[in-house]
Amino acid sequence: MEDLMMSSEEAYELAMNYYHGTNGYEKDLEAAFYWFACVLDGDFRIDALAQTGHMLALGEGREQDLEQAAFDLFVAADQGHELAKKEFESVKNFIDFDSAKVQRRLGVQYSSIGEQKKAIDWLTKAAEQGDEIAQEI
């Protein structure tokens, strides 16, 4: 097992090595997905989020999950990631932005990448629709 005390940049680089099978690493999509998901901060967090969305849309390294792919790609696209913007188009029908549950999940997703204003905006929308969990957050 790799060193768990690595920086986000190192985790991203490791994920890319597993994804492409480069720099002495065998291609391992499960390991790649794991390490992309570990990138929670820093300059690579949006790239990693776009990559997990891409992998979930295709079922690479994890079972295909089009709804979660849409969440990841939407947030990455909203942060300016160009490839995520293009890929989101193919999965956007798997997410209902009017749903309080979806709004809450987006709030939590934005919070996880440090976008507190957007997190509060989405959580407020969910709370206003009566989502009890969003009201407690």
PDB file of C-alpha atoms in Angstrom:
ATOM      1  CA  MET A   1       0.000   0.000   0.000  1.00  0.00           C
ATOM      2  CA  GLU A   2       1.186   3.467  -0.842  1.00  0.00           C
ATOM      3  CA  ASP A   3       2.035   6.105   1.772  1.00  0.00           C
ATOM      4  CA  LEU A   4      -1.246   7.571   3.047  1.00  0.00           C
ATOM      5  CA  MET A   5       0.471  10.795   4.161  1.00  0.00           C
ATOM      6  CA  MET A   6       1.099  12.119   0.662  1.00  0.00           C
ATOM      7  CA  SER A   7       0.091  15.492  -0.700  1.00  0.00           C
ATOM      8  CA  SER A   8      -2.910  15.953  -2.977  1.00  0.00           C
ATOM      9  CA  GLU A   9      -0.526  16.492  -5.890  1.00  0.00           C
ATOM     10  CA  GLU A  10       1.265  13.221  -5.149  1.00  0.00           C
ATOM     11  CA  ALA A  11      -2.055  11.374  -4.817  1.00  0.00           C
ATOM     12  CA  TYR A  12      -3.206  12.822  -8.154  1.00  0.00           C
ATOM     13  CA  GLU A  13       0.037  11.813  -9.866  1.00  0.00           C
ATOM     14  CA  LEU A  14      -0.230   8.316  -8.408  1.00  0.00           C
ATOM     15  CA  ALA A  15      -3.839   8.064  -9.617  1.00  0.00           C
ATOM     16  CA  MET A  16      -2.781   9.128 -13.124  1.00  0.00           C
ATOM     17  CA  ASN A  17      -0.014   6.509 -13.103  1.00  0.00           C
ATOM     18  CA  TYR A  18      -2.505   3.793 -12.167  1.00  0.00           C
ATOM     19  CA  TYR A  19      -5.050   5.082 -14.684  1.00  0.00           C
ATOM     20  CA  HIS A  20      -2.608   5.073 -17.603  1.00  0.00           C
ATOM     21  CA  GLY A  21      -0.245   2.315 -16.444  1.00  0.00           C
ATOM     22  CA  THR A  22       2.797   4.598 -16.561  1.00  0.00           C
ATOM     23  CA  ASN A  23       6.004   5.236 -14.595  1.00  0.00           C
ATOM     24  CA  GLY A  24       6.373   1.624 -13.511  1.00  0.00           C
ATOM     25  CA  TYR A  25       2.767   1.164 -12.368  1.00  0.00           C
ATOM     26  CA  GLU A  26       0.479  -1.415 -13.902  1.00  0.00           C
ATOM     27  CA  LYS A  27      -2.841  -0.084 -15.140  1.00  0.00           C
ATOM     28  CA  ASP A  28      -5.261  -0.519 -12.237  1.00  0.00           C
ATOM     29  CA  LEU A  29      -8.530   1.383 -12.567  1.00  0.00           C
ATOM     30  CA  GLU A  30      -9.730   0.526  -9.045  1.00  0.00           C
ATOM     31  CA  ALA A  31      -6.531   1.929  -7.554  1.00  0.00           C
ATOM     32  CA  ALA A  32      -6.759   4.955  -9.857  1.00  0.00           C
ATOM     33  CA  PHE A  33     -10.321   5.688  -8.729  1.00  0.00           C
ATOM     34  CA  TYR A  34      -9.327   5.323  -5.077  1.00  0.00           C
ATOM     35  CA  TRP A  35      -6.447   7.791  -5.400  1.00  0.00           C
ATOM     36  CA  PHE A  36      -8.470  10.304  -7.444  1.00  0.00           C
ATOM     37  CA  ALA A  37     -11.083  10.213  -4.682  1.00  0.00           C
ATOM     38  CA  CYS A  38      -8.353  10.964  -2.111  1.00  0.00           C
ATOM     39  CA  VAL A  39      -7.539  14.314  -3.731  1.00  0.00           C
ATOM     40  CA  LEU A  40      -9.674  16.608  -1.596  1.00  0.00           C
ATOM     41  CA  ASP A  41      -7.760  19.868  -1.748  1.00  0.00           C
ATOM     42  CA  GLY A  42      -5.120  21.708  -3.668  1.00  0.00           C
ATOM     43  CA  ASP A  43      -4.742  22.560  -7.306  1.00  0.00           C
ATOM     44  CA  PHE A  44      -5.732  19.085  -8.501  1.00  0.00           C
ATOM     45  CA  ARG A  45      -9.064  18.619  -6.681  1.00  0.00           C
ATOM     46  CA  ILE A  46     -11.213  19.737  -9.621  1.00  0.00           C
ATOM     47  CA  ASP A  47      -9.226  17.609 -12.082  1.00  0.00           C
ATOM     48  CA  ALA A  48      -9.628  14.641  -9.757  1.00  0.00           C
ATOM     49  CA  LEU A  49     -13.361  15.289  -9.382  1.00  0.00           C
ATOM     50  CA  ALA A  50     -13.732  15.429 -13.170  1.00  0.00           C
ATOM     51  CA  GLN A  51     -11.800  12.187 -13.437  1.00  0.00           C
ATOM     52  CA  THR A  52     -13.989  10.349 -10.900  1.00  0.00           C
ATOM     53  CA  GLY A  53     -17.051  11.613 -12.774  1.00  0.00           C
ATOM     54  CA  HIS A  54     -15.602  10.341 -16.045  1.00  0.00           C
ATOM     55  CA  MET A  55     -14.763   6.955 -14.538  1.00  0.00           C
ATOM     56  CA  LEU A  56     -18.199   6.577 -12.926  1.00  0.00           C
ATOM     57  CA  ALA A  57     -19.911   7.444 -16.211  1.00  0.00           C
ATOM     58  CA  LEU A  58     -17.978   4.687 -17.968  1.00  0.00           C
ATOM     59  CA  GLY A  59     -17.890   2.190 -15.113  1.00  0.00           C
ATOM     60  CA  GLU A  60     -14.101   2.309 -14.897  1.00  0.00           C
ATOM     61  CA  GLY A  61     -12.685   1.155 -11.579  1.00  0.00           C
ATOM     62  CA  ARG A  62     -16.160   1.169 -10.013  1.00  0.00           C
ATOM     63  CA  GLU A  63     -19.617   0.081 -11.004  1.00  0.00           C
ATOM     64  CA  GLN A  64     -21.205   2.560 -13.390  1.00  0.00           C
ATOM     65  CA  ASP A  65     -23.115   5.236 -11.450  1.00  0.00           C
ATOM     66  CA  LEU A  66     -24.519   7.848 -13.803  1.00  0.00           C
ATOM     67  CA  GLU A  67     -26.132   9.915 -11.051  1.00  0.00           C
ATOM     68  CA  GLN A  68     -22.892  10.292  -9.079  1.00  0.00           C
ATOM     69  CA  ALA A  69     -21.026  10.877 -12.348  1.00  0.00           C
ATOM     70  CA  ALA A  70     -23.416  13.747 -13.048  1.00  0.00           C
ATOM     71  CA  PHE A  71     -22.781  15.224  -9.581  1.00  0.00           C
ATOM     72  CA  ASP A  72     -18.998  15.061  -9.956  1.00  0.00           C
ATOM     73  CA  LEU A  73     -18.987  16.368 -13.518  1.00  0.00           C
ATOM     74  CA  PHE A  74     -21.445  19.177 -12.744  1.00  0.00           C
ATOM     75  CA  VAL A  75     -19.335  20.475  -9.870  1.00  0.00           C
ATOM     76  CA  ALA A  76     -16.080  20.180 -11.846  1.00  0.00           C
ATOM     77  CA  ALA A  77     -17.695  21.875 -14.865  1.00  0.00           C
ATOM     78  CA  ASP A  78     -19.055  24.631 -12.653  1.00  0.00           C
ATOM     79  CA  GLN A  79     -15.491  25.212 -11.425  1.00  0.00           C
ATOM     80  CA  GLY A  80     -14.348  25.743 -15.013  1.00  0.00           C
ATOM     81  CA  HIS A  81     -13.085  22.285 -15.987  1.00  0.00           C
ATOM     82  CA  GLU A  82     -13.514  22.219 -19.785  1.00  0.00           C
ATOM     83  CA  LEU A  83     -13.594  18.448 -20.297  1.00  0.00           C
ATOM     84  CA  ALA A  84     -16.092  18.053 -17.457  1.00  0.00           C
ATOM     85  CA  LYS A  85     -18.336  20.609 -19.184  1.00  0.00           C
ATOM     86  CA  LYS A  86     -18.382  18.457 -22.311  1.00  0.00           C
ATOM     87  CA  GLU A  87     -18.850  15.180 -20.454  1.00  0.00           C
ATOM     88  CA  PHE A  88     -21.613  16.573 -18.244  1.00  0.00           C
ATOM     89  CA  GLU A  89     -23.767  16.942 -21.359  1.00  0.00           C
ATOM     90  CA  SER A  90     -23.908  13.145 -21.696  1.00  0.00           C
ATOM     91  CA  VAL A  91     -25.063  12.534 -18.102  1.00  0.00           C
ATOM     92  CA  LYS A  92     -27.048  15.664 -17.226  1.00  0.00           C
ATOM     93  CA  ASN A  93     -30.381  13.850 -17.550  1.00  0.00           C
ATOM     94  CA  PHE A  94     -29.460  11.672 -14.582  1.00  0.00           C
ATOM     95  CA  ILE A  95     -29.690  14.560 -12.119  1.00  0.00           C
ATOM     96  CA  ASP A  96     -32.832  16.473 -11.097  1.00  0.00           C
ATOM     97  CA  PHE A  97     -31.777  19.926  -9.913  1.00  0.00           C
ATOM     98  CA  ASP A  98     -35.258  20.636  -8.522  1.00  0.00           C
ATOM     99  CA  SER A  99     -35.049  17.734  -6.063  1.00  0.00           C
ATOM    100  CA  ALA A 100     -34.288  18.697  -2.459  1.00  0.00           C
ATOM    101  CA  LYS A 101     -32.167  15.562  -2.080  1.00  0.00           C
ATOM    102  CA  VAL A 102     -30.089  16.515  -5.130  1.00  0.00           C
ATOM    103  CA  GLN A 103     -29.727  20.073  -3.855  1.00  0.00           C
ATOM    104  CA  ARG A 104     -28.531  18.764  -0.481  1.00  0.00           C
ATOM    105  CA  ARG A 105     -26.037  16.420  -2.132  1.00  0.00           C
ATOM    106  CA  LEU A 106     -24.700  19.285  -4.237  1.00  0.00           C
ATOM    107  CA  GLY A 107     -24.346  21.375  -1.090  1.00  0.00           C
ATOM    108  CA  VAL A 108     -22.336  18.622   0.558  1.00  0.00           C
ATOM    109  CA  GLN A 109     -20.265  18.121  -2.609  1.00  0.00           C
ATOM    110  CA  TYR A 110     -19.399  21.828  -2.797  1.00  0.00           C
ATOM    111  CA  SER A 111     -18.551  21.878   0.888  1.00  0.00           C
ATOM    112  CA  SER A 112     -16.148  18.970   0.383  1.00  0.00           C
ATOM    113  CA  ILE A 113     -14.118  21.011  -2.121  1.00  0.00           C
ATOM    114  CA  GLY A 114     -14.120  24.152  -0.001  1.00  0.00           C
ATOM    115  CA  GLU A 115     -16.739  26.117  -1.938  1.00  0.00           C
ATOM    116  CA  GLN A 116     -18.704  27.191   1.124  1.00  0.00           C
ATOM    117  CA  LYS A 117     -20.823  29.904  -0.521  1.00  0.00           C
ATOM    118  CA  LYS A 118     -22.100  27.510  -3.173  1.00  0.00           C
ATOM    119  CA  ALA A 119     -22.567  24.834  -0.523  1.00  0.00           C
ATOM    120  CA  ILE A 120     -24.730  27.169   1.544  1.00  0.00           C
ATOM    121  CA  ASP A 121     -26.734  28.206  -1.525  1.00  0.00           C
ATOM    122  CA  TRP A 122     -27.588  24.602  -2.424  1.00  0.00           C
ATOM    123  CA  LEU A 123     -28.248  23.567   1.182  1.00  0.00           C
ATOM    124  CA  THR A 124     -30.543  26.578   1.629  1.00  0.00           C
ATOM    125  CA  LYS A 125     -32.539  25.573  -1.457  1.00  0.00           C
ATOM    126  CA  ALA A 126     -32.921  22.038  -0.079  1.00  0.00           C
ATOM    127  CA  ALA A 127     -33.883  23.298   3.381  1.00  0.00           C
ATOM    128  CA  GLU A 128     -36.485  25.628   1.899  1.00  0.00           C
ATOM    129  CA  GLN A 129     -38.086  22.579   0.261  1.00  0.00           C
ATOM    130  CA  GLY A 130     -38.307  20.872   3.644  1.00  0.00           C
ATOM    131  CA  ASP A 131     -35.246  18.624   3.493  1.00  0.00           C
ATOM    132  CA  GLU A 132     -34.746  17.876   7.176  1.00  0.00           C
ATOM    133  CA  ILE A 133     -31.095  16.908   6.818  1.00  0.00           C
ATOM    134  CA  ALA A 134     -30.280  20.164   5.025  1.00  0.00           C
ATOM    135  CA  GLN A 135     -32.161  22.062   7.724  1.00  0.00           C
ATOM    136  CA  GLU A 136     -29.940  20.478  10.373  1.00  0.00           C
ATOM    137  CA  ILE A 137     -26.718  21.239   8.502  1.00  0.00           C
TER     138      ILE A 137
END
